Amino acid sequence: AQTVTQSQPEMSVQEAETVTLSCTYDTSESDYYLFWYKQPPSRQMILVIRQEAYKQQNATENRFSVNFQKAAKSFSLKISDSQLGDAAMYFCAYRLYNFNKFYFGSGTKLNVKP
Amino acid sequence: DTAVSQTPKYLVTQMGNDKSIKCEQNLGHDTMYWYKQDSKKFLKIMFSYNNKELIINETVPNRFSPKSPDKAHLNLHINSLELGDSAVYFCASSPSLGELFFGEGSRLTVL
């Protein structure tokens, strides 16, 4: 069964510093997608970044980057130069390449201190 | 233009009542979903439709009935509401490959 684990329920970071959120997943498949979603207090779910498993290069979107370790089934999110607006719940998610079912982790609440 | 829109955004109702949440997407996606987010923020899949056909039906009480009149719409009807149904319900859609696109969520409060 596919599962997604986020072991950090809550984290804090100082504004302008860097923070890394952890995510591990369990699958026997080789073709899949991984995602990070952000949910600010407004409750809207926003896609932060996505990674296709067949790509060896780690995805990057501005201040957000991932460390994708396929063998270790690890997919961490690094936020550089943290801003107050980054404060939110962050969810790691997985889906098989050819099946429309998404599995979510339990989320990590990120606090950003001014 | 809102890609995935759901209405209403907020519902407050008494136990035992029936309520519906409507969802529409203008992205041309074939697959639509309903997710429930509880007070601990855990996201749980409830249903998924692909081109109006039910493809995922997780363990959900049969008081919950989804309806997809066409591939752009997926509505959720809830009968005999219970306190435990209080949650945020998200509608979402996805293309055959790629990510989920979420609506803004509908917060249901059952008193």
Short mmCIF file of C-alpha atoms in Angstrom, two decimals:
data_model
loop_
_atom_site.label_atom_id
_atom_site.label_comp_id
_atom_site.label_asym_id
_atom_site.label_seq_id
_atom_site.Cartn_x
_atom_site.Cartn_y
_atom_site.Cartn_z
CA ALA A 1 0.00 0.00 0.00
CA GLN A 2 1.12 3.50 -0.74
CA THR A 3 1.66 5.71 2.29
CA VAL A 4 3.14 9.12 2.81
CA THR A 5 4.76 10.10 6.10
CA GLN A 6 5.59 13.55 7.36
CA SER A 7 7.36 13.08 10.67
CA GLN A 8 7.44 16.76 11.70
CA PRO A 9 4.00 17.96 12.86
CA GLU A 10 5.30 21.48 13.40
CA MET A 11 8.45 23.46 12.63
CA SER A 12 9.66 27.01 13.12
CA VAL A 13 12.11 29.11 11.15
CA GLN A 14 13.45 32.61 11.48
CA GLU A 15 12.58 34.99 8.69
CA ALA A 16 15.27 34.97 5.94
CA GLU A 17 16.65 31.61 7.05
CA THR A 18 16.36 28.18 5.45
CA VAL A 19 14.16 25.32 6.58
CA THR A 20 13.73 21.75 5.35
CA LEU A 21 10.52 19.77 5.66
CA SER A 22 10.75 15.98 5.53
CA CYS A 23 8.63 13.49 3.67
CA THR A 24 9.01 9.78 3.10
CA TYR A 25 6.75 7.50 1.11
CA ASP A 26 6.28 3.84 0.59
CA THR A 27 5.64 2.34 -2.82
CA SER A 28 6.67 -0.61 -4.93
CA GLU A 29 6.06 1.31 -8.16
CA SER A 30 8.72 3.03 -10.22
CA ASP A 31 6.67 5.65 -12.08
CA TYR A 32 4.96 8.25 -9.98
CA TYR A 33 4.69 11.91 -9.11
CA LEU A 34 5.49 13.66 -5.85
CA PHE A 35 4.13 17.03 -4.79
CA TRP A 36 4.31 19.60 -2.07
CA TYR A 37 1.18 21.61 -1.39
CA LYS A 38 0.87 24.67 0.81
CA GLN A 39 -2.24 25.51 2.79
CA PRO A 40 -2.17 29.00 4.35
CA PRO A 41 -4.79 30.08 6.89
CA SER A 42 -7.05 31.03 3.98
CA ARG A 43 -7.35 27.21 3.55
CA GLN A 44 -6.72 27.30 -0.21
CA MET A 45 -4.50 24.39 -1.31
CA ILE A 46 -1.67 25.69 -3.47
CA LEU A 47 0.79 23.57 -5.42
CA VAL A 48 4.33 24.51 -4.43
CA ILE A 49 6.40 22.07 -6.46
CA ARG A 50 6.18 18.74 -8.24
CA GLN A 51 8.64 16.03 -9.15
CA GLU A 52 8.35 13.22 -11.66
CA ALA A 53 10.05 10.09 -10.35
CA TYR A 54 11.80 9.38 -13.64
CA LYS A 55 13.63 12.72 -13.48
CA GLN A 56 16.90 12.57 -11.62
CA GLN A 57 17.20 16.33 -11.40
CA ASN A 58 15.62 17.88 -8.32
CA ALA A 59 12.78 20.29 -9.04
CA THR A 60 13.18 23.95 -8.16
CA GLU A 61 10.69 26.81 -8.05
CA ASN A 62 12.26 30.09 -6.99
CA ARG A 63 12.99 29.78 -3.25
CA PHE A 64 11.55 26.26 -3.08
CA SER A 65 13.55 23.18 -3.98
CA VAL A 66 13.33 19.48 -3.28
CA ASN A 67 15.81 16.77 -2.41
CA PHE A 68 14.42 13.69 -4.11
CA GLN A 69 16.12 10.45 -3.10
CA LYS A 70 14.31 7.71 -5.01
CA ALA A 71 16.13 4.76 -3.50
CA ALA A 72 15.53 6.05 0.00
CA LYS A 73 11.93 7.05 -0.90
CA SER A 74 12.52 10.49 0.50
CA PHE A 75 11.23 13.81 -0.81
CA SER A 76 12.15 16.80 1.35
CA LEU A 77 11.24 20.43 0.68
CA LYS A 78 13.76 23.19 1.25
CA ILE A 79 12.55 26.75 1.64
CA SER A 80 15.29 29.34 1.32
CA ASP A 81 15.11 32.96 2.51
CA SER A 82 11.91 32.21 4.45
CA GLN A 83 9.25 34.89 4.37
CA LEU A 84 6.33 35.58 6.69
CA GLY A 85 3.99 34.54 3.88
CA ASP A 86 5.50 31.05 3.90
CA ALA A 87 3.77 30.32 7.20
CA ALA A 88 1.28 27.56 6.41
CA MET A 89 0.56 23.84 6.55
CA TYR A 90 2.63 21.93 4.04
CA PHE A 91 1.46 18.62 2.65
CA CYS A 92 3.52 16.06 0.82
CA ALA A 93 1.58 14.00 -1.73
CA TYR A 94 2.14 11.07 -4.06
CA ARG A 95 0.32 9.68 -7.06
CA LEU A 96 0.99 6.83 -9.42
CA TYR A 97 1.87 7.90 -12.92
CA ASN A 98 -1.13 6.23 -14.54
CA PHE A 99 -3.74 6.22 -11.83
CA ASN A 100 -5.62 9.20 -10.52
CA LYS A 101 -5.40 8.56 -6.80
CA PHE A 102 -3.43 10.90 -4.58
CA TYR A 103 -2.03 10.02 -1.17
CA PHE A 104 -1.34 12.79 1.32
CA GLY A 105 0.87 13.02 4.37
CA SER A 106 -0.48 14.38 7.64
CA GLY A 107 1.06 17.79 7.10
CA THR A 108 3.72 19.97 8.73
CA LYS A 109 2.78 23.31 10.20
CA LEU A 110 5.47 25.88 9.43
CA ASN A 111 5.79 28.95 11.62
CA VAL A 112 7.93 31.86 10.43
CA LYS A 113 9.28 34.17 13.12
CA PRO A 114 9.98 37.83 12.32
CA ASP B 1 -11.65 32.79 -13.94
CA THR B 2 -11.76 30.33 -11.07
CA ALA B 3 -10.51 26.92 -12.21
CA VAL B 4 -12.30 24.80 -9.59
CA SER B 5 -15.19 26.48 -7.85
CA GLN B 6 -17.38 25.10 -5.11
CA THR B 7 -20.41 26.51 -3.37
CA PRO B 8 -21.27 27.33 -0.74
CA LYS B 9 -18.03 28.27 1.03
CA TYR B 10 -19.66 27.99 4.44
CA LEU B 11 -22.58 25.94 5.72
CA VAL B 12 -23.94 25.94 9.25
CA THR B 13 -26.76 23.53 9.92
CA GLN B 14 -28.46 21.42 12.54
CA MET B 15 -27.97 17.70 13.10
CA GLY B 16 -30.33 15.61 11.02
CA ASN B 17 -30.58 18.07 8.16
CA ASP B 18 -29.58 17.39 4.55
CA LYS B 19 -27.14 19.61 2.64
CA SER B 20 -25.45 19.74 -0.74
CA ILE B 21 -22.18 21.18 -1.97
CA LYS B 22 -21.71 21.90 -5.66
CA CYS B 23 -18.47 21.84 -7.61
CA GLU B 24 -17.55 22.87 -11.12
CA GLN B 25 -14.24 22.89 -12.97
CA ASN B 26 -13.42 24.70 -16.21
CA LEU B 27 -10.04 23.06 -16.78
CA GLY B 28 -11.28 20.31 -19.06
CA HIS B 29 -10.07 17.60 -16.67
CA ASP B 30 -11.60 14.15 -16.81
CA THR B 31 -11.25 13.34 -13.12
CA MET B 32 -12.86 15.05 -10.14
CA TYR B 33 -12.67 14.34 -6.42
CA TRP B 34 -14.10 15.05 -3.04
CA TYR B 35 -11.75 15.24 -0.07
CA LYS B 36 -12.59 15.72 3.59
CA GLN B 37 -10.22 17.67 5.82
CA ASP B 38 -10.85 17.13 9.52
CA SER B 39 -9.95 19.35 12.47
CA LYS B 40 -6.44 17.88 12.58
CA LYS B 41 -5.96 18.93 8.93
CA PHE B 42 -5.76 15.37 7.68
CA LEU B 43 -6.91 15.09 4.05
CA LYS B 44 -8.94 12.01 3.24
CA ILE B 45 -10.19 11.00 -0.19
CA MET B 46 -13.90 10.31 -0.29
CA PHE B 47 -14.84 9.88 -3.93
CA SER B 48 -13.40 10.20 -7.38
CA TYR B 49 -15.15 10.32 -10.75
CA ASN B 50 -13.61 9.91 -14.16
CA ASN B 51 -15.80 11.09 -17.01
CA LYS B 52 -18.91 10.77 -14.85
CA GLU B 53 -17.99 7.24 -13.74
CA LEU B 54 -17.27 6.51 -10.07
CA ILE B 55 -13.74 5.12 -9.78
CA ILE B 56 -12.86 5.65 -6.12
CA ASN B 57 -15.29 5.17 -3.28
CA GLU B 58 -13.48 5.05 0.02
CA THR B 59 -15.13 3.92 3.23
CA VAL B 60 -17.68 6.66 3.52
CA PRO B 61 -21.12 6.38 5.14
CA ASN B 62 -23.86 5.97 2.59
CA ARG B 63 -25.37 9.21 3.87
CA PHE B 64 -22.85 10.79 1.49
CA SER B 65 -23.87 10.58 -2.14
CA PRO B 66 -21.85 12.10 -4.96
CA LYS B 67 -23.39 12.95 -8.30
CA SER B 68 -21.62 13.84 -11.53
CA PRO B 69 -24.05 15.10 -14.19
CA ASP B 70 -21.14 15.71 -16.57
CA LYS B 71 -17.39 15.65 -16.36
CA ALA B 72 -17.19 19.32 -15.36
CA HIS B 73 -19.44 18.95 -12.32
CA LEU B 74 -19.30 16.86 -9.18
CA ASN B 75 -21.78 17.51 -6.41
CA LEU B 76 -21.91 16.09 -2.90
CA HIS B 77 -25.14 15.50 -1.05
CA ILE B 78 -25.14 14.63 2.64
CA ASN B 79 -28.22 13.21 4.37
CA SER B 80 -28.98 13.19 8.08
CA LEU B 81 -25.99 15.27 9.09
CA GLU B 82 -24.08 14.29 12.22
CA LEU B 83 -21.72 16.26 14.44
CA GLY B 84 -18.77 14.25 13.09
CA ASP B 85 -19.48 15.49 9.59
CA SER B 86 -18.20 18.92 10.55
CA ALA B 87 -15.11 19.47 8.40
CA VAL B 88 -13.82 21.28 5.36
CA TYR B 89 -14.79 19.55 2.12
CA PHE B 90 -12.56 20.10 -0.87
CA CYS B 91 -13.47 19.50 -4.44
CA ALA B 92 -10.55 18.93 -6.81
CA SER B 93 -9.81 17.91 -10.36
CA SER B 94 -6.81 16.51 -12.18
CA PRO B 95 -5.68 15.79 -15.70
CA SER B 96 -4.68 12.25 -16.64
CA LEU B 97 -1.09 13.14 -15.77
CA GLY B 98 -0.09 15.72 -13.18
CA GLU B 99 -1.30 17.40 -10.06
CA LEU B 100 -4.53 18.07 -8.24
CA PHE B 101 -6.25 21.41 -8.62
CA PHE B 102 -8.30 22.27 -5.56
CA GLY B 103 -11.35 24.38 -4.99
CA GLU B 104 -11.39 26.82 -2.09
CA GLY B 105 -13.09 24.37 0.25
CA SER B 106 -16.49 24.38 1.92
CA ARG B 107 -16.52 24.58 5.70
CA LEU B 108 -19.44 22.57 7.10
CA THR B 109 -20.43 23.09 10.71
CA VAL B 110 -23.05 20.79 12.19
CA LEU B 111 -24.62 22.00 15.44
#
